[in-house]
Coordinates of C-alpha atoms in Angstrom, one line a residue:
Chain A
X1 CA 24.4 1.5 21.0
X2 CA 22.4 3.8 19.0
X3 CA 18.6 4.4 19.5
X4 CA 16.4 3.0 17.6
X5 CA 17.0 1.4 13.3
X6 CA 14.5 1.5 11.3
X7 CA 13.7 -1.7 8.9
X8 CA 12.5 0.5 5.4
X9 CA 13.4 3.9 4.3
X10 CA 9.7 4.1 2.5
X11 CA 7.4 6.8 3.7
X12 CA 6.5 5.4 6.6
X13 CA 10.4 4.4 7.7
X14 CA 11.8 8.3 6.7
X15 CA 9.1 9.8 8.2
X16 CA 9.7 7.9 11.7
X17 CA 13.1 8.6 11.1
X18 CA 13.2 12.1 10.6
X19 CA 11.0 13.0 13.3
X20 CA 13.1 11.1 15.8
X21 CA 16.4 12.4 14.6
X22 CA 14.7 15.7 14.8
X23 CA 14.0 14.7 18.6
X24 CA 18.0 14.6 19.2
X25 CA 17.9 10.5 18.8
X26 CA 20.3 8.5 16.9
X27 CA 18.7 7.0 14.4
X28 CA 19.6 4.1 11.3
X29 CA 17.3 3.6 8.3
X30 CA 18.6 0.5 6.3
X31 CA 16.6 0.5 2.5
X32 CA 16.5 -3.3 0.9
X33 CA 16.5 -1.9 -2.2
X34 CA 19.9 -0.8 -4.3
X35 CA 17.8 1.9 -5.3
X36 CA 15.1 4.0 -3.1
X37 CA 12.2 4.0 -4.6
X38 CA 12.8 2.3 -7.4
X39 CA 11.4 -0.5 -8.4
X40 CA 8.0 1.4 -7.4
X41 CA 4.8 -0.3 -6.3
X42 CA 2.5 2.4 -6.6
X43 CA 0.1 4.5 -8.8
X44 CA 1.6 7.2 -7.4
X45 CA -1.6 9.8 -6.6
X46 CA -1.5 11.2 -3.7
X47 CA -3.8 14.3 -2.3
X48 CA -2.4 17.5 -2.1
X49 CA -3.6 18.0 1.3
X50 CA -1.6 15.2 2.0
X51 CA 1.0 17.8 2.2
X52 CA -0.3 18.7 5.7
X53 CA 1.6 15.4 7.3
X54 CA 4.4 15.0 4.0
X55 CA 5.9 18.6 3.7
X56 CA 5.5 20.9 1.3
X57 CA 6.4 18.8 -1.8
X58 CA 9.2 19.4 -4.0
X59 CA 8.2 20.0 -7.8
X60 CA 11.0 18.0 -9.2
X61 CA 9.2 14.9 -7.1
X62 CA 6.0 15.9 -9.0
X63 CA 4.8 14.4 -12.3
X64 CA 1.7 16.1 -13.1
X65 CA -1.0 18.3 -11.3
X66 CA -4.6 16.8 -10.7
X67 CA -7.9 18.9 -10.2
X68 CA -9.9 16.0 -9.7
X69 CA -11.3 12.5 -10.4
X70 CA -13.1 11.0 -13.3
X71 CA -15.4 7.9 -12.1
X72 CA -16.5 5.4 -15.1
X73 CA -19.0 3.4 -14.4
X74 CA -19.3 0.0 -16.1
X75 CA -21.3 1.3 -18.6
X76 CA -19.1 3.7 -19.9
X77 CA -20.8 6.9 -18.5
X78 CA -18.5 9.0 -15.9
X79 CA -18.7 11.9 -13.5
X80 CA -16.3 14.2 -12.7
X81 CA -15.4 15.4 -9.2
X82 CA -13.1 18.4 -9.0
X83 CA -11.4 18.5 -5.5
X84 CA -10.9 21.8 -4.2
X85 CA -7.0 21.1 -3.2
X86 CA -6.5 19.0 -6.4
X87 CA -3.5 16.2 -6.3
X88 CA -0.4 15.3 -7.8
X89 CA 0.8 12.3 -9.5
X90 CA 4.0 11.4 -8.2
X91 CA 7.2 10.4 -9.8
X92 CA 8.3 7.8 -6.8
X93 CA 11.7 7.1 -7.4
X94 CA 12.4 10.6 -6.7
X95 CA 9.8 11.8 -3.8
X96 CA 11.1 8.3 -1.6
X97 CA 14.6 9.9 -2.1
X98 CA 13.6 13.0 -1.6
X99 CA 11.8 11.8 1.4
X100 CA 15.6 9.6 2.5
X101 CA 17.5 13.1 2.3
X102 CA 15.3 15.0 4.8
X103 CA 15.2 12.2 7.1
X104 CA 19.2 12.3 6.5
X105 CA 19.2 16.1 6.6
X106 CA 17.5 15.7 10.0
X107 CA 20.3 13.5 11.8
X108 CA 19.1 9.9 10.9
X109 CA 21.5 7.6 9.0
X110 CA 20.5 6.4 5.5
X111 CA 22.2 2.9 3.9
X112 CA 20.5 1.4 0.8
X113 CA 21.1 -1.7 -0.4
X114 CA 21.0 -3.3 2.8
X115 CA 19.1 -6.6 4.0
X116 CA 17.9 -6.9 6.9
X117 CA 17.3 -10.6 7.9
X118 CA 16.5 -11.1 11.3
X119 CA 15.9 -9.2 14.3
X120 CA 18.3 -9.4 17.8
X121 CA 16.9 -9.7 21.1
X122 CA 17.8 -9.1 24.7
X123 CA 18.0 -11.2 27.9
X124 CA 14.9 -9.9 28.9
X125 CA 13.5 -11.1 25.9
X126 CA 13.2 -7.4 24.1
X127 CA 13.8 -6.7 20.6
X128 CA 17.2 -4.9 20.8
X129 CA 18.9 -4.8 17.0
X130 CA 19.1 -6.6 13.4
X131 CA 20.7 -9.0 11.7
X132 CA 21.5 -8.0 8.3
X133 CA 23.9 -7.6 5.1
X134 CA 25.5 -5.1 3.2
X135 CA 27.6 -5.2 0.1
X136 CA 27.8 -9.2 1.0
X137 CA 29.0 -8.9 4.7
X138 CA 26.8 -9.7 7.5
X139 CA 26.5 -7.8 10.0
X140 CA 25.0 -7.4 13.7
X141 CA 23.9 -4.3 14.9
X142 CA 22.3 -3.2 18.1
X143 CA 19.4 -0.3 19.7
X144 CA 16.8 0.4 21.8
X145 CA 14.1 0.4 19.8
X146 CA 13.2 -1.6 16.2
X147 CA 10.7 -0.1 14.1
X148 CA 9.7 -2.5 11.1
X149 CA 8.7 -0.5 8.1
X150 CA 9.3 -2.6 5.7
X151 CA 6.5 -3.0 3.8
X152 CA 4.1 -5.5 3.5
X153 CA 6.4 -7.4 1.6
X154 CA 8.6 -8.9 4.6
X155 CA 8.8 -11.5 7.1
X156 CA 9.9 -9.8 10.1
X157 CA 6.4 -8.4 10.6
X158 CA 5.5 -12.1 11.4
X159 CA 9.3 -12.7 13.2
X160 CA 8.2 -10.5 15.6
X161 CA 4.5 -10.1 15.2
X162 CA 2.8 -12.9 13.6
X163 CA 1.7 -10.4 11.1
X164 CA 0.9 -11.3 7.5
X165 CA -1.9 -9.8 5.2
X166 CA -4.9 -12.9 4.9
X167 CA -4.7 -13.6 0.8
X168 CA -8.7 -12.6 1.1
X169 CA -7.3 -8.9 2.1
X170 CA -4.8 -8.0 -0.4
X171 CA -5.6 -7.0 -4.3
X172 CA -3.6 -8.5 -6.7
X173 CA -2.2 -5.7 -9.1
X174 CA -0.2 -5.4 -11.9
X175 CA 1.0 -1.9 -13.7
X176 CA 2.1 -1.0 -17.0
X177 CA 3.6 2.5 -17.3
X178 CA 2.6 3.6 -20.8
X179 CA 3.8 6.6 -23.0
X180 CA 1.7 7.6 -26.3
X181 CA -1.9 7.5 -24.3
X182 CA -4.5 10.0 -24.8
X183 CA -6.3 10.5 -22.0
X184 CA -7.7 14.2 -20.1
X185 CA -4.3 14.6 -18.4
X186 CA -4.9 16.7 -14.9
X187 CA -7.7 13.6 -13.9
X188 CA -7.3 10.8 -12.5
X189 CA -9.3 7.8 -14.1
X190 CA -10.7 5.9 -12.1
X191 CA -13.1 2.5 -14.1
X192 CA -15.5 0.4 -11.7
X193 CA -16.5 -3.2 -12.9
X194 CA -17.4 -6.1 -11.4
X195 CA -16.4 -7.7 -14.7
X196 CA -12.8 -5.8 -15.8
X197 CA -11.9 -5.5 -12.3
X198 CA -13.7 -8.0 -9.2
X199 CA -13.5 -6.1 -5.6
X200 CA -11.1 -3.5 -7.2
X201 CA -10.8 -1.0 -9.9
X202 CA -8.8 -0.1 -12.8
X203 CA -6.6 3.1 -13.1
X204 CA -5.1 5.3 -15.4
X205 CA -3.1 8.2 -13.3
X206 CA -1.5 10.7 -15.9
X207 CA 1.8 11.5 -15.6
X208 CA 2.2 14.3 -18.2
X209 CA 3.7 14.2 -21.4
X210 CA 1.2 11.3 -22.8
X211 CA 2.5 9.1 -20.0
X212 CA 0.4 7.3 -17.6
X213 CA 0.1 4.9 -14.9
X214 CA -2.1 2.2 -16.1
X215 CA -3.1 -0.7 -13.6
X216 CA -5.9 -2.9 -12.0
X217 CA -6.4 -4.6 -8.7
X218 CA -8.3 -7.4 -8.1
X219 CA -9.2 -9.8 -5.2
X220 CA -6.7 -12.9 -5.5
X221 CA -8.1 -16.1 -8.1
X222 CA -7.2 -18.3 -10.4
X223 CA -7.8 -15.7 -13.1
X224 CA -4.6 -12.8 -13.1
X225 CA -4.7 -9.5 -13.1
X226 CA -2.5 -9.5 -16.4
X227 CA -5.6 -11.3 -17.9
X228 CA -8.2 -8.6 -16.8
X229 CA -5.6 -5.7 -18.1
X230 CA -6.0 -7.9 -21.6
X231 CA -9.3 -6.8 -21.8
X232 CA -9.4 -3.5 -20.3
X233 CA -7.0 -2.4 -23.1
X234 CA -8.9 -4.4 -25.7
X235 CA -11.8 -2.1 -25.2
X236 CA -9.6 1.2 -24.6
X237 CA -7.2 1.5 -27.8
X238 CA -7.1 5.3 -26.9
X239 CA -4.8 3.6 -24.0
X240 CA -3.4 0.3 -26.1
X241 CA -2.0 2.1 -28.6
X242 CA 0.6 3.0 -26.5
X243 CA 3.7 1.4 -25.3
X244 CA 4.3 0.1 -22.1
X245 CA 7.8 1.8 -20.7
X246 CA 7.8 0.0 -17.4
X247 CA 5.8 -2.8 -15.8
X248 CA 5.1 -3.3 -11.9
X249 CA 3.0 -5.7 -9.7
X250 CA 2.3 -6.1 -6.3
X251 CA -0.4 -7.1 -3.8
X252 CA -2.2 -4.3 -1.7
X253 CA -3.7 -4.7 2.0
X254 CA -7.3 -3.9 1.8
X255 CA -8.2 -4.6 5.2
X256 CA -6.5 -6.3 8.2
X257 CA -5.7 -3.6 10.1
X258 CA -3.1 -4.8 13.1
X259 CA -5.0 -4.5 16.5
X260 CA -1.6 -4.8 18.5
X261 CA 1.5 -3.7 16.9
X262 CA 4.1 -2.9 19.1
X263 CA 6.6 -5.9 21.5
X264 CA 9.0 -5.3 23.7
X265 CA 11.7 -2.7 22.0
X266 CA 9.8 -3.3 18.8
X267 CA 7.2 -1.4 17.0
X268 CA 5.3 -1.9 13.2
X269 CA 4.4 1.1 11.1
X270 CA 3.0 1.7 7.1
X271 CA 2.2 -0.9 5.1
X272 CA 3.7 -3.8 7.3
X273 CA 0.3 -3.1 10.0
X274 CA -1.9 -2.8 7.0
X275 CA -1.9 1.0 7.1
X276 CA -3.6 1.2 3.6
X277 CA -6.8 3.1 2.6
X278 CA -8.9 0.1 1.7
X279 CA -11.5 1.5 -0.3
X280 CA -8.5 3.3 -3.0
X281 CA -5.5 1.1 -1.8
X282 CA -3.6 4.4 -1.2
X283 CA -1.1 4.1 1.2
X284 CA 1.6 6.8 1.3
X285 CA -0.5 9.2 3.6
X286 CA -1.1 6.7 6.3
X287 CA 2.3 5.6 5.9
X288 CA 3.4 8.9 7.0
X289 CA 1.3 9.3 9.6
X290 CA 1.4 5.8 11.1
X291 CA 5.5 6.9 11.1
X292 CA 5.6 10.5 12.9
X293 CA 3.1 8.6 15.2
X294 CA 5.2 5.6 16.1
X295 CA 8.2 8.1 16.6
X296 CA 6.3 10.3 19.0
X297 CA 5.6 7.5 21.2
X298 CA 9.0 6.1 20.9
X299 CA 10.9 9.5 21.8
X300 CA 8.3 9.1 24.7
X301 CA 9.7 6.1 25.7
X302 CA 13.4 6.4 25.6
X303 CA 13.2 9.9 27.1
X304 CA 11.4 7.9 30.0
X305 CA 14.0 4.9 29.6
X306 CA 11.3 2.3 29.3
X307 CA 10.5 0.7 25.8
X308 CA 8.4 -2.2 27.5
X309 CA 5.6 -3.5 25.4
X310 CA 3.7 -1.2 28.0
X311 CA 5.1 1.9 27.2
X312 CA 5.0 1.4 23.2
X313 CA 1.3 0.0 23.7
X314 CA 0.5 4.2 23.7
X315 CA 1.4 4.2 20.1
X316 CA -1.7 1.4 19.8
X317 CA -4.0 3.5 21.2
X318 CA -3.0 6.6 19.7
X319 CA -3.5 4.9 15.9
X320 CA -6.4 3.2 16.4
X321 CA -7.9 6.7 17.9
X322 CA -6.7 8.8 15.0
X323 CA -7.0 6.8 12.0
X324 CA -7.5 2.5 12.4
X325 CA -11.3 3.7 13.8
X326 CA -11.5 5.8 10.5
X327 CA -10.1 2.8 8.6
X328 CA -12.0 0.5 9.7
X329 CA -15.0 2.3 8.9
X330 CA -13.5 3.0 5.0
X331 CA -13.1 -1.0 5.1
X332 CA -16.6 -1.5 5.9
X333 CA -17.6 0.4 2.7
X334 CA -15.3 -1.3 0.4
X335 CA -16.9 -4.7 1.8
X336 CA -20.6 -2.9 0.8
X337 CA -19.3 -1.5 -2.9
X338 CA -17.9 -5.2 -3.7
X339 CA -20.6 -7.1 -3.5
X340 CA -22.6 -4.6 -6.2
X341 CA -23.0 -6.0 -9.4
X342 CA -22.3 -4.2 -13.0
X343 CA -25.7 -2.7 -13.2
X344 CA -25.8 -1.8 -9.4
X345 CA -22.7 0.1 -10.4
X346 CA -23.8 1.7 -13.3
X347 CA -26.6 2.7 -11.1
X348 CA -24.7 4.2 -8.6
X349 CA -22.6 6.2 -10.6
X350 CA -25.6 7.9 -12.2
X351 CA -26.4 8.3 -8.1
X352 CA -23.2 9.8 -6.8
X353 CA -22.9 13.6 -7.0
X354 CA -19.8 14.9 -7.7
X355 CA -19.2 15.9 -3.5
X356 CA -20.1 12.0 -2.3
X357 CA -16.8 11.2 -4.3
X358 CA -14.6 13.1 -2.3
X359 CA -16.6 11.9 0.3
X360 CA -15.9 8.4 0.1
X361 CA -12.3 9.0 -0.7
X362 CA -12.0 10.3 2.6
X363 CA -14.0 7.3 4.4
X364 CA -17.3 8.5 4.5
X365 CA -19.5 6.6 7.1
X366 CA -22.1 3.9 5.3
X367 CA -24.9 6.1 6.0
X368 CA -23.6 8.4 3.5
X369 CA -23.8 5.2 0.7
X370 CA -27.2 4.2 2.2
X371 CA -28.1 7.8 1.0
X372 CA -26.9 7.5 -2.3
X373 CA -28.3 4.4 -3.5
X374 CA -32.0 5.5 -2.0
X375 CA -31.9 7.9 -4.6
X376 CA -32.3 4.8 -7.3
X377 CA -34.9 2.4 -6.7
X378 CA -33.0 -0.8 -7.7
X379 CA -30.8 0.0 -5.2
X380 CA -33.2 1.0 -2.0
X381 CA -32.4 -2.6 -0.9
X382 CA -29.2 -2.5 -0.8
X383 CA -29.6 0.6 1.3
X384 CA -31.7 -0.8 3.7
X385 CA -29.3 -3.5 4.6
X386 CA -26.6 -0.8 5.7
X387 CA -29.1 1.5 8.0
Chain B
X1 CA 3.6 -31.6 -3.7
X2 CA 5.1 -29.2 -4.9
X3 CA 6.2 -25.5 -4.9
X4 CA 7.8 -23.6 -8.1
X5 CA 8.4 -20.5 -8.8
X6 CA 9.4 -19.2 -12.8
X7 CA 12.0 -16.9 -12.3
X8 CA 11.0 -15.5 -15.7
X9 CA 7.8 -14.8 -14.9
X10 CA 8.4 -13.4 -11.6
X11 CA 8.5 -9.9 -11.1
X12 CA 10.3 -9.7 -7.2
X13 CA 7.2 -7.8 -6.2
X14 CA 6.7 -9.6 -2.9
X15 CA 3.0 -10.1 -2.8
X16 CA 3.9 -13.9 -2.1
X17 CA 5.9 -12.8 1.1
X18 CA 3.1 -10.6 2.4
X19 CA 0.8 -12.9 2.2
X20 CA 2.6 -16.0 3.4
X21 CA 0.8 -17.2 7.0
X22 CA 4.2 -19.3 7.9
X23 CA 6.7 -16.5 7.0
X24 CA 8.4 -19.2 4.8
X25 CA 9.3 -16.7 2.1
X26 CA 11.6 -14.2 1.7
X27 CA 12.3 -11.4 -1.3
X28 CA 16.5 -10.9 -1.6
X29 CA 17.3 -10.9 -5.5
X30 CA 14.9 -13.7 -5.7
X31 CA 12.1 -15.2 -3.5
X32 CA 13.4 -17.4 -1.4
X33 CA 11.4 -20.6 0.2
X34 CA 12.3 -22.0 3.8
X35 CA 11.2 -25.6 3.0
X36 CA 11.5 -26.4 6.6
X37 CA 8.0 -23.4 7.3
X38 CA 6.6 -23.9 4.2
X39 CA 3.1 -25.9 4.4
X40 CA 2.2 -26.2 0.4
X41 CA -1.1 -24.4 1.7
X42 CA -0.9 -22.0 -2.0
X43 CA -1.9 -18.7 -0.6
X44 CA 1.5 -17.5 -2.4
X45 CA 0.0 -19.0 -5.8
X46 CA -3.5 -17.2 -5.6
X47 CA -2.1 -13.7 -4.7
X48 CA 0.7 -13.8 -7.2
X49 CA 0.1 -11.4 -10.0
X50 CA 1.8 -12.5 -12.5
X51 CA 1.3 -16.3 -12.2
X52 CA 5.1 -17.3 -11.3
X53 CA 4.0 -19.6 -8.7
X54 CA 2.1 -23.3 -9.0
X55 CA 1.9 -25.3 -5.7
X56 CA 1.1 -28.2 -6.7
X57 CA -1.2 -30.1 -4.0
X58 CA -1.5 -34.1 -5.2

């Protein structure tokens, strides 16, 4: 019986893998997709200091550089905020492979294409293998330890967790991936409205060579995001004009964070607990982390021979200290900032300094809003409410 | 009542399996429904970007 399979080589699943694998552990990683990576579900950004918990980044992974962030309010005015480590705009479908081969360089096995359907359990009532199918034959397969990082696209999170993301705490997105746009290329674009995008924001991530990333999320109605996209482009021809090369949707946790994510032999990581920045919807970082994290506490375990609820519960604890506390804090924010109308918005961009930009994109606390909108009157109110 | 899902509208982006409450879906090739789990309750509707999904409640 090997040690522990992993449901999702994403970054959270290759991370978990590799670390574990790099702990002497046999380790499985079985990818739904024919493909890693591909299709994508992502605008791709991610901060270079990101690097810190990713690895140093190969350049063929890497799309286009970014010094900074470009904010538009709804009024059309917009402040830039230069980060001092700058970003890169990713090209997915190779970093996730990229990210497969180290976790396979390390020892762990890599199979794409593989469905995983249901999970096996023990007489003791522990999770202890999958279900799944490759190349149309089922199979059974068995470990110690399950890790689930699949996404928040799956069922097994609720299989063995109950988990699902509340339709109130996702953003529904949709992504056209132009070529032909002219747009300042080493920025990322970032448009607030209450109007062209409710609870959410519309994007346009360069990706070099007049392509871009071009995409909106919005809290879940009647009205689609393709609908909003019809109108952000209808006021943007410097972005309609170009064609759209690729098209992606998707719906992004914005809150929900898992209190409890670990059973008996079993243990949820990335996306599938919510681990998603829910003030920018970036998720790749905490994916990563949320991985090596889960793998630490596993090696733990099986070096101790006990992968009880118990025992895994440390991984619990150890998230919510190091980043579901942080989180929750971001989500608090995002719950302020959505409830501001188009004026409020226009008046807090004309508010923010370029520094509380990378502030809040790190999860500044709410006293650091409530200090930005008391420098405008209009918004002193709305201030008040969070001090 | 009634679930249906266009196939040419749908993208096989999942946001109808994550936000499912009864686990009743599934994304293989397609998005599958488990009749048996699924309670018509339209969560899968509302989240679904591209509008491939009507639940029809009457």
């Amino acid at each position: 019986m090997i040690d522990v399979i992993i449901i999702g080589a994403g970054p959270a699943g290759t991370a978990c893998g590799k670390k574990l694998a790099e702990a002497g552990y046999s380790v499985k990683l079985y990818e739904k997709r024919a493909e890693i990576g591909s299709p994508k579900r992502c605008g791709e950004g991610l901060s270079e200091a990101s690097q810190q918990f990713v690895g140093k980044i190969p350049e063929r992974c890497i799309a286009q550089r970014m010094k900074g962030a470009r904010l538009y309010a709804p009024n059309g005015r917009y402040l830039d905020a230069i980060l001092t480590e700058g970003g890169f705009i990713l090209e997915r479908k190779v970093f996730d492979k990229w990210l497969a081969e180290e976790a396979a360089k390390a020892g762990a096995a890599v199979q794409a294409n593989t469905f995983v359907s249901g999970l096996l359990k023990d007489a003791q009532g522990n999770f202890a293998g999958v279900r799944g199918e490759f190349m149309g034959n089922e199979f059974e397969e068995k470990a110690r330890v399950v890790v689930c990082a699949t996404g928040a696209e799956s069922p097994i999170r609720y299989q063995a967790l109950g988990v699902f993301s509340k339709v109130t705490l996702v953003d529904s997105c949709i992504q056209y991936e132009m070529t032909n746009v002219d747009m300042v290329s080493d920025m990322i674009h970032i448009y607030l409205s209450s109007v062209l995008a409710p609870r959410g924001y519309v994007w346009v991530f360069p990706k070099g060579e007049k392509r871009a990333n071009v995409g909106l999320g919005i809290i879940p109605s009647d009205k689609k995001p393709g609908e909003y996209m019809k109108l952000f482009l209808a006021e943007h021809p410097e972005i309609a004009k170009g064609s759209i090369i690729e098209v992606n949707a998707g719906c992004v946790p914005v809150g929900g964070l898992v209190k409890d994510m670990v059973a008996g032999g079993f243990v949820l990581c990335g996306e599938a607990a919510n681990h998603v920045n829910p003030i920018h919807g970036g998720g790749i970082k905490e994916a990563v982390i949320s991985g090596q994290m889960a793998a630490g506490v596993i090696a733990e375990c099986l070096k101790k021979n006990d992968i009880s609820k118990r025992a895994l519960s440390k991984y619990n604890e150890v998230w919510w200290r190091e980043r579901g506390d942080h989180l929750k804090r971001v989500e608090k924010l995002r719950e302020t900032l959505e409830k501001l109308s188009d004026q409020d918005l226009n008046d807090l961009v004309d508010a923010l300094k370029p520094e509380d930009i990378i502030e809040f994109a790190r999860g500044a606390k709410l006293s650091v809003l409530a200090k930005v909108l008391m420098r405008k009157p209009r918004l002193i109110a709305v201030a008040k409410h969070l001090l | 009542m009634s679930w249906k899902i266009d196939f040419n509208r749908c993208l096989r982006c999942g946001g109808c399996v994550s936000v499912c409450p009864t686990a009743a879906l599934e994304l293989r090739d397609n998005v599958l429904r488990d009749e048996k789990l699924c309670t018509l309750c339209g969560v899968c509707d509302k989240a679904c970007p591209v509008e491939a999904i009507k639940v029809h409640k009457s």
